[in-house]
């Protein structure tokens, strides 16, 4: 796949422009967008950039991170703090994401989305209020492993890091997670699955598929 050099600012603007005209495939009122990537790829930064670009164009949006939907420590760390299998398949409460984020945005839904559910630092519920998303306003969900859950997405973006870049940019205390991302690449092939691919081996000089 041919990739073109671009800046992060320009990426935010171009993705925002694309979302202005994005219509949900199921006929609903809220476009649902995933920005997928390992924590080292910082998908939340791009989600925030796109959302800000949309606001400057007069369009509301909501950014939701999967780190706000982690399971309680007693569940996700049941097999130890560095269990790769648990990290890959059990750390994130995908059931809550379906129920509290995607469900309200289904056709006929009320658009009231829970922006987060669990504080992993305090290890307790956040008790955040629901956010009412106006019709036509996109949801921007960011986090790792998003393209393996069959979420009802209208646009998917994957931020790709080569194995070497992922290793270099992942903190030492999190190096144990790397096999999970190798498995994700092998089983899901997000670079080929996503609608938009961004390569960010050098965080100062991204390139994208357009």
PDB file of C-alpha atoms in Angstrom:
ATOM      1  CA  UNK A   1       0.000   0.000   0.000  1.00  0.00           C
ATOM      2  CA  UNK A   2       1.340   3.431  -0.956  1.00  0.00           C
ATOM      3  CA  UNK A   3       1.561   5.884   1.949  1.00  0.00           C
ATOM      4  CA  UNK A   4       1.981   9.644   1.700  1.00  0.00           C
ATOM      5  CA  UNK A   5       3.856  11.834   4.164  1.00  0.00           C
ATOM      6  CA  UNK A   6       1.649  14.178   6.168  1.00  0.00           C
ATOM      7  CA  UNK A   7       1.633  16.167   9.408  1.00  0.00           C
ATOM      8  CA  UNK A   8      -0.494  15.344  12.417  1.00  0.00           C
ATOM      9  CA  UNK A   9      -2.287  18.694  12.133  1.00  0.00           C
ATOM     10  CA  UNK A  10      -3.158  17.996   8.510  1.00  0.00           C
ATOM     11  CA  UNK A  11      -4.271  14.481   9.428  1.00  0.00           C
ATOM     12  CA  UNK A  12      -6.653  15.871  12.013  1.00  0.00           C
ATOM     13  CA  UNK A  13      -8.104  18.321   9.517  1.00  0.00           C
ATOM     14  CA  UNK A  14      -8.527  15.791   6.701  1.00  0.00           C
ATOM     15  CA  UNK A  15     -10.115  13.166   8.918  1.00  0.00           C
ATOM     16  CA  UNK A  16     -12.467  15.797  10.344  1.00  0.00           C
ATOM     17  CA  UNK A  17     -13.482  16.825   6.835  1.00  0.00           C
ATOM     18  CA  UNK A  18     -14.184  13.200   6.011  1.00  0.00           C
ATOM     19  CA  UNK A  19     -16.345  12.790   9.085  1.00  0.00           C
ATOM     20  CA  UNK A  20     -18.476  15.801   8.198  1.00  0.00           C
ATOM     21  CA  UNK A  21     -19.962  13.795   5.337  1.00  0.00           C
ATOM     22  CA  UNK A  22     -19.871  10.346   6.947  1.00  0.00           C
ATOM     23  CA  UNK A  23     -23.266   8.679   7.188  1.00  0.00           C
ATOM     24  CA  UNK A  24     -23.814   5.609   9.398  1.00  0.00           C
ATOM     25  CA  UNK A  25     -24.191   2.457   7.353  1.00  0.00           C
ATOM     26  CA  UNK A  26     -27.108   1.219   9.484  1.00  0.00           C
ATOM     27  CA  UNK A  27     -29.147   4.396   9.020  1.00  0.00           C
ATOM     28  CA  UNK A  28     -28.534   5.641  12.551  1.00  0.00           C
ATOM     29  CA  UNK A  29     -27.871   9.232  13.521  1.00  0.00           C
ATOM     30  CA  UNK A  30     -24.335   8.965  14.930  1.00  0.00           C
ATOM     31  CA  UNK A  31     -21.201   8.023  12.939  1.00  0.00           C
ATOM     32  CA  UNK A  32     -18.970   5.642  14.888  1.00  0.00           C
ATOM     33  CA  UNK A  33     -15.233   5.876  14.352  1.00  0.00           C
ATOM     34  CA  UNK A  34     -12.410   3.786  15.794  1.00  0.00           C
ATOM     35  CA  UNK A  35      -8.847   5.029  16.084  1.00  0.00           C
ATOM     36  CA  UNK A  36      -6.988   1.817  16.770  1.00  0.00           C
ATOM     37  CA  UNK A  37      -3.430   1.497  17.991  1.00  0.00           C
ATOM     38  CA  UNK A  38      -1.129   0.335  20.746  1.00  0.00           C
ATOM     39  CA  UNK A  39      -0.688   2.764  23.653  1.00  0.00           C
ATOM     40  CA  UNK A  40       2.779   3.593  22.262  1.00  0.00           C
ATOM     41  CA  UNK A  41       1.090   4.853  19.069  1.00  0.00           C
ATOM     42  CA  UNK A  42      -0.964   7.332  21.134  1.00  0.00           C
ATOM     43  CA  UNK A  43      -4.299   6.902  19.335  1.00  0.00           C
ATOM     44  CA  UNK A  44      -5.969   9.137  21.913  1.00  0.00           C
ATOM     45  CA  UNK A  45      -3.882  12.089  20.761  1.00  0.00           C
ATOM     46  CA  UNK A  46      -5.187  11.731  17.218  1.00  0.00           C
ATOM     47  CA  UNK A  47      -8.763  11.280  18.449  1.00  0.00           C
ATOM     48  CA  UNK A  48      -8.498  14.518  20.425  1.00  0.00           C
ATOM     49  CA  UNK A  49      -6.991  16.300  17.412  1.00  0.00           C
ATOM     50  CA  UNK A  50      -9.804  15.156  15.117  1.00  0.00           C
ATOM     51  CA  UNK A  51     -12.456  16.110  17.664  1.00  0.00           C
ATOM     52  CA  UNK A  52     -10.988  19.593  18.036  1.00  0.00           C
ATOM     53  CA  UNK A  53     -10.921  20.008  14.259  1.00  0.00           C
ATOM     54  CA  UNK A  54     -14.598  19.004  14.156  1.00  0.00           C
ATOM     55  CA  UNK A  55     -15.505  21.514  16.865  1.00  0.00           C
ATOM     56  CA  UNK A  56     -13.794  24.272  14.885  1.00  0.00           C
ATOM     57  CA  UNK A  57     -16.096  23.299  12.015  1.00  0.00           C
ATOM     58  CA  UNK A  58     -19.176  23.551  14.222  1.00  0.00           C
ATOM     59  CA  UNK A  59     -19.680  19.818  14.737  1.00  0.00           C
ATOM     60  CA  UNK A  60     -19.911  18.248  18.186  1.00  0.00           C
ATOM     61  CA  UNK A  61     -18.139  14.953  18.875  1.00  0.00           C
ATOM     62  CA  UNK A  62     -17.315  12.650  21.748  1.00  0.00           C
ATOM     63  CA  UNK A  63     -13.952  11.010  22.437  1.00  0.00           C
ATOM     64  CA  UNK A  64     -14.080   7.754  24.397  1.00  0.00           C
ATOM     65  CA  UNK A  65     -10.988   5.768  25.400  1.00  0.00           C
ATOM     66  CA  UNK A  66     -11.071   2.070  26.128  1.00  0.00           C
ATOM     67  CA  UNK A  67      -8.815   2.716  29.130  1.00  0.00           C
ATOM     68  CA  UNK A  68     -11.970   4.044  30.798  1.00  0.00           C
ATOM     69  CA  UNK A  69     -13.560   0.628  30.313  1.00  0.00           C
ATOM     70  CA  UNK A  70     -10.943  -1.571  31.925  1.00  0.00           C
ATOM     71  CA  UNK A  71     -12.249  -4.381  34.089  1.00  0.00           C
ATOM     72  CA  UNK A  72     -11.655  -4.238  37.867  1.00  0.00           C
ATOM     73  CA  UNK A  73      -8.163  -5.276  38.948  1.00  0.00           C
ATOM     74  CA  UNK A  74      -9.541  -8.390  40.634  1.00  0.00           C
ATOM     75  CA  UNK A  75     -10.726  -9.575  37.204  1.00  0.00           C
ATOM     76  CA  UNK A  76      -8.068  -8.385  34.784  1.00  0.00           C
ATOM     77  CA  UNK A  77      -5.164  -9.351  37.076  1.00  0.00           C
ATOM     78  CA  UNK A  78      -6.612 -12.669  38.187  1.00  0.00           C
ATOM     79  CA  UNK A  79      -3.785 -14.551  36.450  1.00  0.00           C
ATOM     80  CA  UNK A  80      -1.058 -12.081  37.380  1.00  0.00           C
ATOM     81  CA  UNK A  81      -0.008  -8.574  36.413  1.00  0.00           C
ATOM     82  CA  UNK A  82       1.819  -9.678  33.262  1.00  0.00           C
ATOM     83  CA  UNK A  83      -0.432 -12.345  31.799  1.00  0.00           C
ATOM     84  CA  UNK A  84      -0.435 -11.752  28.036  1.00  0.00           C
ATOM     85  CA  UNK A  85      -3.546 -13.836  27.384  1.00  0.00           C
ATOM     86  CA  UNK A  86      -5.558 -11.828  29.917  1.00  0.00           C
ATOM     87  CA  UNK A  87      -4.277  -8.538  28.515  1.00  0.00           C
ATOM     88  CA  UNK A  88      -5.252  -9.511  24.989  1.00  0.00           C
ATOM     89  CA  UNK A  89      -8.659 -10.930  25.708  1.00  0.00           C
ATOM     90  CA  UNK A  90      -9.829  -9.920  29.160  1.00  0.00           C
ATOM     91  CA  UNK A  91      -8.627  -6.518  30.296  1.00  0.00           C
ATOM     92  CA  UNK A  92     -11.239  -4.434  28.496  1.00  0.00           C
ATOM     93  CA  UNK A  93     -14.938  -4.622  29.254  1.00  0.00           C
ATOM     94  CA  UNK A  94     -16.204  -4.960  25.704  1.00  0.00           C
ATOM     95  CA  UNK A  95     -19.669  -5.858  26.988  1.00  0.00           C
ATOM     96  CA  UNK A  96     -19.896  -2.464  28.690  1.00  0.00           C
ATOM     97  CA  UNK A  97     -18.673  -0.755  25.512  1.00  0.00           C
ATOM     98  CA  UNK A  98     -21.442  -2.442  23.535  1.00  0.00           C
ATOM     99  CA  UNK A  99     -24.034  -1.581  26.175  1.00  0.00           C
ATOM    100  CA  UNK A 100     -23.016   1.934  27.243  1.00  0.00           C
ATOM    101  CA  UNK A 101     -21.344   3.334  24.112  1.00  0.00           C
ATOM    102  CA  UNK A 102     -22.541   1.590  20.971  1.00  0.00           C
ATOM    103  CA  UNK A 103     -26.048   0.603  22.088  1.00  0.00           C
ATOM    104  CA  UNK A 104     -27.290   4.186  22.623  1.00  0.00           C
ATOM    105  CA  UNK A 105     -26.053   5.080  19.122  1.00  0.00           C
ATOM    106  CA  UNK A 106     -27.988   2.326  17.365  1.00  0.00           C
ATOM    107  CA  UNK A 107     -30.877   3.394  15.095  1.00  0.00           C
ATOM    108  CA  UNK A 108     -33.625   4.550  17.430  1.00  0.00           C
ATOM    109  CA  UNK A 109     -31.176   5.040  20.314  1.00  0.00           C
ATOM    110  CA  UNK A 110     -31.251   8.078  22.566  1.00  0.00           C
ATOM    111  CA  UNK A 111     -27.612   9.134  22.026  1.00  0.00           C
ATOM    112  CA  UNK A 112     -26.817   9.115  25.765  1.00  0.00           C
ATOM    113  CA  UNK A 113     -23.317   7.644  26.018  1.00  0.00           C
ATOM    114  CA  UNK A 114     -21.317   6.796  29.132  1.00  0.00           C
ATOM    115  CA  UNK A 115     -17.835   8.271  28.473  1.00  0.00           C
ATOM    116  CA  UNK A 116     -16.073   6.015  30.990  1.00  0.00           C
ATOM    117  CA  UNK A 117     -16.941   3.369  33.532  1.00  0.00           C
ATOM    118  CA  UNK A 118     -13.893   2.395  35.585  1.00  0.00           C
ATOM    119  CA  UNK A 119     -10.926   4.288  37.045  1.00  0.00           C
ATOM    120  CA  UNK A 120      -7.992   1.842  36.871  1.00  0.00           C
ATOM    121  CA  UNK A 121      -5.849   3.915  39.249  1.00  0.00           C
ATOM    122  CA  UNK A 122      -8.409   4.113  42.041  1.00  0.00           C
ATOM    123  CA  UNK A 123      -9.881   0.753  40.923  1.00  0.00           C
ATOM    124  CA  UNK A 124     -13.447   1.881  41.324  1.00  0.00           C
ATOM    125  CA  UNK A 125     -16.351   3.128  39.228  1.00  0.00           C
ATOM    126  CA  UNK A 126     -15.912   6.630  37.844  1.00  0.00           C
ATOM    127  CA  UNK A 127     -19.590   7.539  38.292  1.00  0.00           C
ATOM    128  CA  UNK A 128     -19.297   9.855  35.295  1.00  0.00           C
ATOM    129  CA  UNK A 129     -22.579  11.293  34.010  1.00  0.00           C
ATOM    130  CA  UNK A 130     -23.969  10.271  30.645  1.00  0.00           C
ATOM    131  CA  UNK A 131     -23.252  12.570  27.721  1.00  0.00           C
ATOM    132  CA  UNK A 132     -25.991  13.327  25.198  1.00  0.00           C
ATOM    133  CA  UNK A 133     -24.489  13.301  21.726  1.00  0.00           C
ATOM    134  CA  UNK A 134     -26.438  15.425  19.210  1.00  0.00           C
ATOM    135  CA  UNK A 135     -27.548  13.614  16.042  1.00  0.00           C
ATOM    136  CA  UNK A 136     -24.886  13.749  13.362  1.00  0.00           C
ATOM    137  CA  UNK A 137     -22.082  14.021  15.908  1.00  0.00           C
ATOM    138  CA  UNK A 138     -19.371  11.347  15.642  1.00  0.00           C
ATOM    139  CA  UNK A 139     -18.170   9.009  18.351  1.00  0.00           C
ATOM    140  CA  UNK A 140     -14.371   8.691  18.336  1.00  0.00           C
ATOM    141  CA  UNK A 141     -13.358   5.512  20.174  1.00  0.00           C
ATOM    142  CA  UNK A 142      -9.632   4.986  20.680  1.00  0.00           C
ATOM    143  CA  UNK A 143      -7.554   2.180  22.122  1.00  0.00           C
ATOM    144  CA  UNK A 144      -5.822  -1.112  21.278  1.00  0.00           C
ATOM    145  CA  UNK A 145      -7.290  -4.233  19.654  1.00  0.00           C
ATOM    146  CA  UNK A 146     -10.437  -2.433  18.478  1.00  0.00           C
ATOM    147  CA  UNK A 147     -10.756  -4.201  15.141  1.00  0.00           C
ATOM    148  CA  UNK A 148     -11.130  -7.685  16.600  1.00  0.00           C
ATOM    149  CA  UNK A 149     -14.488  -7.110  18.341  1.00  0.00           C
ATOM    150  CA  UNK A 150     -16.872  -6.575  15.414  1.00  0.00           C
ATOM    151  CA  UNK A 151     -17.913  -3.183  16.735  1.00  0.00           C
ATOM    152  CA  UNK A 152     -20.407  -1.428  14.383  1.00  0.00           C
ATOM    153  CA  UNK A 153     -17.925   1.052  12.921  1.00  0.00           C
ATOM    154  CA  UNK A 154     -18.524   3.461  10.070  1.00  0.00           C
ATOM    155  CA  UNK A 155     -14.834   4.322   9.757  1.00  0.00           C
ATOM    156  CA  UNK A 156     -11.764   2.620  11.176  1.00  0.00           C
ATOM    157  CA  UNK A 157      -8.280   4.123  11.471  1.00  0.00           C
ATOM    158  CA  UNK A 158      -5.234   2.085  12.461  1.00  0.00           C
ATOM    159  CA  UNK A 159      -1.971   3.654  13.614  1.00  0.00           C
ATOM    160  CA  UNK A 160       0.748   1.209  12.662  1.00  0.00           C
ATOM    161  CA  UNK A 161       4.119   0.838  14.345  1.00  0.00           C
ATOM    162  CA  UNK A 162       6.727  -1.584  13.066  1.00  0.00           C
ATOM    163  CA  UNK A 163       7.807  -4.206  15.631  1.00  0.00           C
ATOM    164  CA  UNK A 164      11.042  -2.279  16.230  1.00  0.00           C
ATOM    165  CA  UNK A 165       9.285   1.049  16.700  1.00  0.00           C
ATOM    166  CA  UNK A 166       6.695  -0.526  18.982  1.00  0.00           C
ATOM    167  CA  UNK A 167       9.470  -2.022  21.100  1.00  0.00           C
ATOM    168  CA  UNK A 168      11.391   1.260  21.298  1.00  0.00           C
ATOM    169  CA  UNK A 169       8.356   3.349  22.186  1.00  0.00           C
ATOM    170  CA  UNK A 170       6.845   0.957  24.741  1.00  0.00           C
ATOM    171  CA  UNK A 171       8.070   1.665  28.296  1.00  0.00           C
ATOM    172  CA  UNK A 172      10.173  -1.024  29.928  1.00  0.00           C
ATOM    173  CA  UNK A 173       7.468  -1.832  32.453  1.00  0.00           C
ATOM    174  CA  UNK A 174       5.062  -2.596  29.584  1.00  0.00           C
ATOM    175  CA  UNK A 175       7.357  -4.627  27.330  1.00  0.00           C
ATOM    176  CA  UNK A 176       5.584  -7.788  28.455  1.00  0.00           C
ATOM    177  CA  UNK A 177       2.524  -6.670  26.403  1.00  0.00           C
ATOM    178  CA  UNK A 178       4.368  -6.888  23.062  1.00  0.00           C
ATOM    179  CA  UNK A 179       3.385 -10.515  22.306  1.00  0.00           C
ATOM    180  CA  UNK A 180      -0.284  -9.453  22.498  1.00  0.00           C
ATOM    181  CA  UNK A 181       0.263  -6.936  19.693  1.00  0.00           C
ATOM    182  CA  UNK A 182       2.117  -9.547  17.646  1.00  0.00           C
ATOM    183  CA  UNK A 183      -0.896 -11.809  18.019  1.00  0.00           C
ATOM    184  CA  UNK A 184      -3.265  -8.982  17.059  1.00  0.00           C
ATOM    185  CA  UNK A 185      -1.279  -8.338  13.880  1.00  0.00           C
ATOM    186  CA  UNK A 186      -1.266 -12.037  13.054  1.00  0.00           C
ATOM    187  CA  UNK A 187      -4.932 -12.754  13.747  1.00  0.00           C
ATOM    188  CA  UNK A 188      -6.638  -9.497  12.723  1.00  0.00           C
ATOM    189  CA  UNK A 189      -4.196  -7.814  10.298  1.00  0.00           C
ATOM    190  CA  UNK A 190      -5.414  -4.328  11.253  1.00  0.00           C
ATOM    191  CA  UNK A 191      -3.204  -2.642   8.643  1.00  0.00           C
ATOM    192  CA  UNK A 192      -5.204  -4.369   5.913  1.00  0.00           C
ATOM    193  CA  UNK A 193      -8.543  -4.275   7.730  1.00  0.00           C
ATOM    194  CA  UNK A 194      -8.722  -0.576   8.599  1.00  0.00           C
ATOM    195  CA  UNK A 195     -10.267   1.969   6.236  1.00  0.00           C
ATOM    196  CA  UNK A 196      -7.406   4.395   6.913  1.00  0.00           C
ATOM    197  CA  UNK A 197      -3.835   3.377   7.705  1.00  0.00           C
ATOM    198  CA  UNK A 198      -1.321   5.681   9.389  1.00  0.00           C
ATOM    199  CA  UNK A 199       2.307   4.670   9.802  1.00  0.00           C
ATOM    200  CA  UNK A 200       3.987   6.409  12.722  1.00  0.00           C
ATOM    201  CA  UNK A 201       7.371   4.742  13.244  1.00  0.00           C
ATOM    202  CA  UNK A 202       8.823   8.255  13.469  1.00  0.00           C
ATOM    203  CA  UNK A 203       6.255  10.162  15.554  1.00  0.00           C
ATOM    204  CA  UNK A 204       7.406  13.432  13.982  1.00  0.00           C
ATOM    205  CA  UNK A 205       6.761  12.282  10.424  1.00  0.00           C
ATOM    206  CA  UNK A 206       3.625  10.166   9.971  1.00  0.00           C
ATOM    207  CA  UNK A 207       2.450   8.847   6.632  1.00  0.00           C
ATOM    208  CA  UNK A 208      -1.029   7.730   5.653  1.00  0.00           C
ATOM    209  CA  UNK A 209      -3.037   5.895   3.029  1.00  0.00           C
ATOM    210  CA  UNK A 210      -5.316   8.843   2.272  1.00  0.00           C
TER     211      UNK A 210
END
